[in-house]
Coordinates of C-alpha atoms in Angstrom, one line a residue:
X1 CA 0.0 0.0 0.0
X2 CA 2.8 2.4 0.9
X3 CA 4.7 1.6 -2.3
X4 CA 1.5 2.4 -4.4
X5 CA 1.1 5.8 -2.6
X6 CA 4.8 6.5 -3.3
X7 CA 4.4 5.8 -7.0
X8 CA 1.3 8.0 -7.1
X9 CA 3.1 10.9 -5.5
X10 CA 6.0 10.6 -8.0
X11 CA 3.6 10.6 -10.9
X12 CA 1.8 13.6 -9.6
X13 CA 5.1 15.4 -9.2
X14 CA 6.1 14.6 -12.8
X15 CA 2.7 15.8 -14.1
X16 CA 3.1 19.0 -12.1
X17 CA 6.6 19.6 -13.4
X18 CA 5.5 19.0 -17.0
X19 CA 2.4 21.1 -16.6
X20 CA 4.6 23.9 -15.1
X21 CA 6.3 24.6 -18.5
X22 CA 4.3 26.3 -21.1
X23 CA 5.3 27.1 -24.7
X24 CA 3.0 30.0 -24.6
X25 CA 4.8 31.5 -21.6
X26 CA 8.2 31.0 -23.2
X27 CA 6.9 32.7 -26.4
X28 CA 5.6 35.6 -24.3
X29 CA 8.9 35.7 -22.5
X30 CA 10.9 35.9 -25.8
X31 CA 8.7 38.6 -27.2
X32 CA 9.1 40.6 -24.1
X33 CA 12.9 40.2 -23.9
X34 CA 13.4 41.1 -27.5
X35 CA 10.9 43.9 -27.7
X36 CA 12.2 46.5 -30.1
X37 CA 11.7 49.4 -27.7
X38 CA 13.8 47.8 -24.9
X39 CA 16.4 45.6 -26.8
X40 CA 18.7 46.0 -29.8
X41 CA 21.3 43.5 -30.9
X42 CA 23.8 46.2 -32.0
X43 CA 23.9 47.9 -28.6
X44 CA 26.1 46.2 -26.0
X45 CA 24.5 45.5 -22.6
X46 CA 26.9 47.6 -20.5
X47 CA 29.6 50.2 -20.8
X48 CA 32.4 47.6 -20.2
X49 CA 31.5 44.0 -21.1
X50 CA 33.4 40.9 -20.0
X51 CA 33.3 37.8 -22.1
X52 CA 34.7 34.5 -20.9
X53 CA 36.2 32.4 -23.7
X54 CA 37.2 28.7 -23.7
X55 CA 38.3 26.2 -26.4
X56 CA 37.6 22.5 -26.3
X57 CA 39.5 20.2 -28.7
X58 CA 38.1 17.1 -30.4
X59 CA 41.0 16.1 -32.7
X60 CA 44.4 17.2 -33.9
X61 CA 44.2 17.1 -37.7
X62 CA 47.6 18.2 -38.9
X63 CA 50.7 20.1 -37.9
X64 CA 52.4 21.0 -41.2
X65 CA 56.1 21.7 -40.9
X66 CA 56.4 23.1 -44.5
X67 CA 53.4 25.4 -44.3
X68 CA 54.0 26.1 -40.6
X69 CA 50.3 25.7 -39.7
X70 CA 48.2 23.7 -37.2
X71 CA 44.8 22.3 -37.9
X72 CA 42.6 21.2 -35.0
X73 CA 38.9 20.5 -34.6
X74 CA 36.9 21.7 -31.6
X75 CA 34.5 24.2 -30.4
X76 CA 34.6 27.7 -29.0
X77 CA 32.7 28.5 -25.8
X78 CA 31.8 32.1 -25.0
X79 CA 29.9 33.3 -21.9
X80 CA 28.8 36.8 -20.9
X81 CA 26.1 38.6 -18.8
X82 CA 23.4 40.5 -20.5
X83 CA 21.5 42.4 -17.8
X84 CA 18.6 43.2 -20.1
X85 CA 17.8 39.5 -20.4
X86 CA 16.7 38.8 -16.8
X87 CA 13.4 37.6 -15.5
X88 CA 11.7 35.7 -12.7
X89 CA 11.3 32.1 -13.7
X90 CA 8.3 31.6 -11.3
X91 CA 6.4 34.3 -13.2
X92 CA 6.6 32.4 -16.5
X93 CA 5.8 28.8 -15.5
X94 CA 9.3 28.2 -14.3
X95 CA 10.8 28.9 -17.7
X96 CA 14.4 29.4 -16.7
X97 CA 16.0 29.6 -20.2
X98 CA 15.2 30.0 -23.8
X99 CA 17.2 29.9 -27.1
X100 CA 17.9 32.7 -29.5
X101 CA 19.7 33.0 -32.9
X102 CA 22.5 35.2 -34.1
X103 CA 20.2 37.8 -35.6
X104 CA 18.3 38.3 -32.4
X105 CA 20.9 38.7 -29.7
X106 CA 23.9 40.9 -29.0
X107 CA 27.2 39.0 -29.0
X108 CA 30.9 39.9 -28.9
X109 CA 32.4 40.2 -32.4
X110 CA 35.3 37.7 -32.3
X111 CA 37.7 36.3 -34.8
X112 CA 40.8 34.1 -34.9
X113 CA 43.7 36.6 -35.3
X114 CA 46.3 34.1 -36.6
X115 CA 44.0 32.1 -38.8
X116 CA 45.4 31.1 -42.2
X117 CA 42.3 29.4 -43.6
X118 CA 39.5 31.9 -43.1
X119 CA 39.9 35.3 -41.6
X120 CA 36.3 36.3 -40.8
X121 CA 34.0 37.0 -37.9
X122 CA 33.0 33.9 -36.0
X123 CA 29.3 33.5 -36.6
X124 CA 26.7 30.9 -37.6
X125 CA 23.1 31.9 -38.4
X126 CA 21.9 28.4 -37.5
X127 CA 23.6 28.3 -34.2
X128 CA 21.5 28.7 -31.0
X129 CA 22.4 30.9 -28.0
X130 CA 21.2 29.7 -24.6
X131 CA 19.9 32.6 -22.5
X132 CA 19.3 31.9 -18.7
X133 CA 17.0 33.8 -16.4
X134 CA 20.0 35.4 -14.7
X135 CA 21.1 37.1 -18.0
X136 CA 23.9 34.6 -18.6
X137 CA 24.3 33.8 -22.3
X138 CA 26.1 30.7 -23.5
X139 CA 27.5 30.5 -27.1
X140 CA 29.1 27.3 -28.3
X141 CA 30.4 27.2 -31.8
X142 CA 32.1 24.2 -33.5
X143 CA 35.0 25.1 -35.7
X144 CA 38.0 23.8 -37.5
X145 CA 40.9 26.0 -36.4
X146 CA 43.7 26.4 -39.0
X147 CA 46.2 28.7 -37.5
X148 CA 49.8 29.7 -38.2
X149 CA 52.5 28.1 -36.1
X150 CA 56.2 28.8 -36.0
X151 CA 57.9 25.4 -36.2
X152 CA 61.1 24.8 -34.2
X153 CA 63.0 22.0 -36.0
X154 CA 66.1 22.1 -33.9
X155 CA 65.5 18.7 -32.3
X156 CA 63.5 17.1 -35.1
X157 CA 62.2 14.4 -34.9
X158 CA 62.4 14.6 -31.1
X159 CA 60.8 18.0 -31.2
X160 CA 58.0 19.7 -29.2
X161 CA 55.9 22.4 -30.8
X162 CA 53.9 25.2 -29.2
X163 CA 51.1 26.4 -31.4
X164 CA 48.5 29.0 -30.4
X165 CA 44.9 29.9 -31.3
X166 CA 44.6 33.7 -30.9
X167 CA 41.1 34.9 -30.1
X168 CA 40.5 38.7 -30.2
X169 CA 37.7 41.2 -30.6
X170 CA 37.0 42.7 -34.0
X171 CA 34.7 45.7 -33.3
X172 CA 35.1 46.4 -29.5
X173 CA 38.2 47.9 -27.9
X174 CA 39.6 46.7 -24.6
X175 CA 37.8 49.6 -22.9
X176 CA 34.5 48.2 -24.3
X177 CA 35.1 44.5 -24.2
X178 CA 37.5 42.5 -22.0
X179 CA 38.2 38.9 -22.9
X180 CA 39.0 36.5 -20.0
X181 CA 39.6 32.8 -20.0
X182 CA 36.8 30.4 -19.1
X183 CA 39.2 27.7 -17.9
X184 CA 42.9 27.7 -16.9
X185 CA 43.7 25.3 -19.8
X186 CA 42.3 24.1 -23.1
X187 CA 39.6 21.5 -22.6
X188 CA 40.8 18.1 -23.9
X189 CA 38.3 15.7 -22.3
X190 CA 37.0 14.6 -25.7
X191 CA 40.4 14.8 -27.5
X192 CA 41.2 11.8 -29.7
X193 CA 44.7 10.4 -30.4
X194 CA 46.8 11.5 -33.3
X195 CA 49.2 9.1 -35.0
X196 CA 52.0 11.7 -35.2
X197 CA 51.5 14.1 -32.3
X198 CA 50.8 13.7 -28.6
X199 CA 49.1 16.4 -26.6
X200 CA 51.4 17.4 -23.8
X201 CA 50.0 20.5 -22.2
X202 CA 48.3 23.8 -22.8
X203 CA 48.2 27.3 -21.3
X204 CA 46.2 30.5 -21.8
X205 CA 48.0 33.8 -22.1
X206 CA 46.2 37.2 -21.8
X207 CA 47.5 39.9 -24.1
X208 CA 46.4 42.8 -26.2
X209 CA 46.7 44.2 -29.7
X210 CA 47.7 47.8 -30.2
X211 CA 46.8 49.5 -33.5
X212 CA 47.1 53.0 -34.7
X213 CA 44.4 54.4 -37.0
X214 CA 45.0 56.7 -40.0
X215 CA 44.0 59.6 -37.7
X216 CA 46.7 58.7 -35.2
X217 CA 44.3 57.3 -32.6
X218 CA 45.8 54.4 -30.7
X219 CA 43.3 51.6 -30.0
X220 CA 43.8 48.5 -27.9
X221 CA 42.0 45.2 -28.4
X222 CA 41.8 42.3 -25.9
X223 CA 43.6 39.1 -27.0
X224 CA 43.6 35.6 -25.6
X225 CA 46.2 33.1 -26.8
X226 CA 45.3 29.4 -26.3
X227 CA 48.7 27.7 -26.5
X228 CA 48.7 24.0 -27.3
X229 CA 51.9 22.0 -26.6
X230 CA 52.4 19.0 -28.9
X231 CA 55.2 16.4 -28.8
X232 CA 56.1 14.3 -31.9
X233 CA 55.8 10.5 -31.8
X234 CA 59.4 9.7 -32.9
X235 CA 59.2 5.9 -33.3
X236 CA 58.4 6.1 -37.0
X237 CA 61.2 8.6 -37.6
X238 CA 63.8 6.5 -35.8
X239 CA 63.2 3.7 -38.3
X240 CA 62.7 5.7 -41.4
X241 CA 64.9 8.8 -40.9
X242 CA 67.5 8.5 -38.2
X243 CA 68.6 4.9 -38.8
X244 CA 69.2 5.4 -42.6
X245 CA 71.1 8.6 -42.0
X246 CA 73.4 7.1 -39.4
X247 CA 74.0 3.9 -41.4
X248 CA 74.7 5.9 -44.5
X249 CA 77.3 7.9 -42.7
X250 CA 79.3 4.7 -41.9
X251 CA 79.3 3.8 -45.6
X252 CA 81.8 6.6 -46.1
X253 CA 84.3 4.8 -43.9
X254 CA 84.3 1.6 -46.0
X255 CA 85.8 3.3 -49.0
X256 CA 89.2 3.1 -47.3
X257 CA 89.1 -0.7 -46.8
X258 CA 88.2 -1.2 -50.4
X259 CA 91.3 -2.6 -52.2
X260 CA 92.9 -0.1 -54.6
X261 CA 93.3 -2.8 -57.3
X262 CA 89.5 -3.4 -57.4
X263 CA 89.1 -0.2 -59.5
X264 CA 85.8 0.7 -57.6
X265 CA 87.2 2.9 -55.0
X266 CA 86.3 6.3 -56.4
X267 CA 83.0 5.1 -58.0
X268 CA 82.0 3.7 -54.6
X269 CA 82.8 7.0 -52.8
X270 CA 80.8 9.0 -55.4
X271 CA 77.8 6.7 -55.0
X272 CA 77.8 7.2 -51.2
X273 CA 78.2 10.9 -51.7
X274 CA 75.2 11.0 -54.0
X275 CA 73.1 8.9 -51.6
X276 CA 73.9 11.3 -48.8
X277 CA 73.0 14.3 -51.0
X278 CA 69.6 12.6 -51.8
X279 CA 68.9 12.1 -48.1
X280 CA 69.8 15.7 -47.4
X281 CA 67.4 16.8 -50.1
X282 CA 64.6 14.6 -48.9
X283 CA 64.9 15.9 -45.3
X284 CA 65.2 19.5 -46.4
X285 CA 62.0 19.2 -48.4
X286 CA 60.2 18.2 -45.2
X287 CA 61.6 21.2 -43.3
X288 CA 60.1 24.8 -43.3
X289 CA 61.9 27.3 -45.5
X290 CA 63.2 29.4 -42.6
X291 CA 66.6 30.3 -41.1
X292 CA 65.2 31.0 -37.6
X293 CA 66.0 27.5 -36.5
X294 CA 68.5 25.0 -37.9
X295 CA 67.8 21.3 -37.5
X296 CA 70.6 19.3 -35.8
X297 CA 69.7 16.5 -38.2
X298 CA 70.4 18.8 -41.2
X299 CA 73.7 19.9 -39.6
X300 CA 74.7 16.2 -39.1
X301 CA 73.8 15.4 -42.7
X302 CA 75.8 18.3 -43.9
X303 CA 78.8 17.2 -41.9
X304 CA 78.5 13.7 -43.3
X305 CA 78.3 15.1 -46.8
X306 CA 81.6 17.0 -46.1
X307 CA 83.2 13.8 -44.9
X308 CA 82.0 12.0 -48.1
X309 CA 83.6 14.8 -50.2
X310 CA 86.8 14.5 -48.3
X311 CA 86.7 10.7 -48.8
X312 CA 86.4 11.1 -52.5
X313 CA 89.4 13.5 -52.6
X314 CA 91.5 11.4 -50.3
X315 CA 90.7 8.3 -52.3
X316 CA 91.9 10.0 -55.4
X317 CA 95.1 10.8 -53.5
X318 CA 95.6 7.2 -52.4
X319 CA 95.1 6.0 -56.0
X320 CA 97.6 8.6 -57.2
X321 CA 100.3 7.4 -54.7
X322 CA 99.5 3.7 -55.4
X323 CA 100.1 4.2 -59.1
X324 CA 103.1 6.3 -58.9
X325 CA 106.2 5.0 -60.8
X326 CA 108.1 2.7 -58.4
X327 CA 111.3 4.1 -59.8
X328 CA 110.5 7.5 -58.4
X329 CA 111.8 7.8 -54.8
X330 CA 109.4 8.6 -52.0
X331 CA 110.2 12.0 -50.5
X332 CA 111.9 12.0 -47.1
X333 CA 109.1 14.0 -45.5
X334 CA 106.5 11.5 -46.7
X335 CA 108.7 8.6 -45.4
X336 CA 108.8 10.3 -42.0
X337 CA 105.1 11.0 -41.9
X338 CA 104.3 7.5 -43.0
X339 CA 106.4 5.8 -40.3
X340 CA 106.0 8.4 -37.6
X341 CA 102.4 9.4 -38.1
X342 CA 100.3 7.2 -40.4
X343 CA 101.7 3.9 -39.2
X344 CA 101.7 4.8 -35.5
X345 CA 98.4 6.6 -35.2
X346 CA 96.7 4.2 -37.6
X347 CA 97.9 1.2 -35.7
X348 CA 99.4 -0.3 -38.8
X349 CA 100.2 -4.0 -38.3
X350 CA 101.1 -3.7 -34.6
X351 CA 102.6 -0.2 -34.7
X352 CA 100.5 1.9 -32.3
X353 CA 100.8 5.3 -30.6
X354 CA 101.4 3.7 -27.2
X355 CA 104.2 4.9 -24.8
X356 CA 107.7 3.6 -25.7
X357 CA 109.5 1.5 -23.1
X358 CA 113.2 2.2 -22.7
X359 CA 113.2 4.3 -25.8
X360 CA 113.0 1.2 -27.9
X361 CA 111.0 1.7 -31.2
X362 CA 108.9 -1.2 -32.0
X363 CA 108.2 -1.5 -35.7
X364 CA 107.5 -4.2 -38.3
X365 CA 110.5 -5.7 -39.9
X366 CA 110.4 -5.6 -43.6
X367 CA 111.2 -8.6 -45.7
X368 CA 114.5 -7.1 -46.9
X369 CA 115.6 -6.3 -43.4
X370 CA 116.4 -2.9 -41.8
X371 CA 119.5 -1.2 -40.4
X372 CA 119.9 -1.4 -36.6
X373 CA 121.6 1.0 -34.2
X374 CA 122.3 1.1 -30.5
X375 CA 120.6 3.4 -28.1
X376 CA 122.0 5.0 -24.9
X377 CA 121.3 1.8 -22.9
X378 CA 123.3 -0.3 -25.3
X379 CA 120.3 -2.1 -26.7
X380 CA 119.7 -2.6 -30.4
X381 CA 116.9 -0.5 -31.9
X382 CA 115.5 -0.5 -35.4
X383 CA 115.4 2.6 -37.5
X384 CA 112.4 3.6 -39.4
X385 CA 112.4 1.6 -42.6
X386 CA 111.9 3.1 -46.1
X387 CA 108.6 2.5 -47.8
X388 CA 107.6 2.1 -51.4
X389 CA 104.8 4.1 -53.0
X390 CA 102.5 1.0 -52.7
X391 CA 103.2 0.7 -49.0
X392 CA 102.7 4.4 -48.4
X393 CA 99.3 4.3 -50.1
X394 CA 98.3 1.2 -48.1
X395 CA 99.4 2.7 -44.8
X396 CA 97.7 6.0 -45.6
X397 CA 94.5 4.2 -46.6
X398 CA 94.4 2.3 -43.3
X399 CA 95.1 5.5 -41.4
X400 CA 92.2 7.2 -43.0
X401 CA 89.9 4.3 -42.3
X402 CA 90.8 4.3 -38.6
X403 CA 90.3 8.0 -38.1
X404 CA 87.3 8.3 -40.3
X405 CA 85.7 5.5 -38.3
X406 CA 86.6 7.2 -35.0
X407 CA 85.3 10.6 -36.1
X408 CA 82.1 9.1 -37.6
X409 CA 81.3 7.0 -34.5
X410 CA 81.9 9.9 -32.1
X411 CA 79.9 12.3 -34.2
X412 CA 77.0 9.8 -34.5
X413 CA 76.9 9.2 -30.8
X414 CA 77.0 12.9 -30.0
X415 CA 74.3 13.6 -32.6
X416 CA 72.0 11.0 -31.1
X417 CA 72.6 12.2 -27.5
X418 CA 72.1 15.8 -28.4
X419 CA 68.9 15.1 -30.3
X420 CA 67.4 13.0 -27.5
X421 CA 68.5 15.0 -24.5
X422 CA 67.8 18.3 -26.1
X423 CA 64.3 17.2 -27.2
X424 CA 63.6 15.9 -23.7
X425 CA 64.7 19.1 -22.0
X426 CA 62.6 21.2 -24.3
X427 CA 59.5 19.0 -23.8
X428 CA 60.0 19.3 -20.0
X429 CA 60.3 23.1 -20.2
X430 CA 57.2 23.3 -22.3
X431 CA 55.2 21.2 -19.9

């Protein structure tokens, strides 16, 4: 019995609530609020208006490095108080809100200041404005925001980009309309994942635009910058960009272990040089045409290209020495450099730049023998042997291989560390 009474009471309450609203009362209310004698959409409600602006993101469409632009989908939320649109809900069958269209109601004239797709006033004739009995007006407008964005390619592909959506007034100065943020950050509750970029953080900056008219009058307009911080997903680029570049740089080193008699030494070096030039061109095409930021990856490729050019020139020098007439004597200075520098610092067949013990020089004996002499301790020590042109070219080739390999390895490691650590530091600072 008690449960039946409870159900009856609930039904009566529902009926009373439904019966409380009346379309006639809402129509009467609308006609009263927008009466021509008391309301005009071109007249702002107060001397100084304050509009709260917020942006909610749904998806990150694209962040173009070449065009330096960001495209996102979301909606703009604007709230303001219109004191002319207030009433007592109890006097109109508890109608606490109604809807209006663009042609009926005053709204702040806003536009996206850094838009590159459509620079026009934000409006939609089919969009509804929700007007509450307290005079609060809610305006939510879906939009595809395509804005300019200065791309920093220093740590590409471990880069973090900061792109902004600038919202400002078009018709009202800062003394007439003040823009404030609705939230502390961009709303990303409904943001979907992007295959290339990860949303890291956001912030809102309050600023102003100062303009001088033709009459010399200075006008200030309120500006809100919604900054979105995006970090690139680098897994794809590690496999398709970084790995080919690093491996190609080590191909330069192999030119010095290629036998001279093979006849392919210079052609191999030129092939590697052309491959590096193609890689540099492909990466340059994906970069913005700007000198504000220089990519570390481009610098590394340019360095590798220089190494490849040096490899071609030095390979030609090795071939020139190898095919020199054996009857022509090797200059003394070249003999000295070959034994004292190239053989020792290239670790040629046991000769290495290690400290000497008891001033005994350890060198390879040639098949034809070498002169010996006694040092101060009375021990026999071998003098530097004389080398033929073929031996000079072979030792010089090996010396180049060792030092090109060392320089290439150290440079590659420093390049990877600088990219990764620098990108992480910038991402942490942006967050």
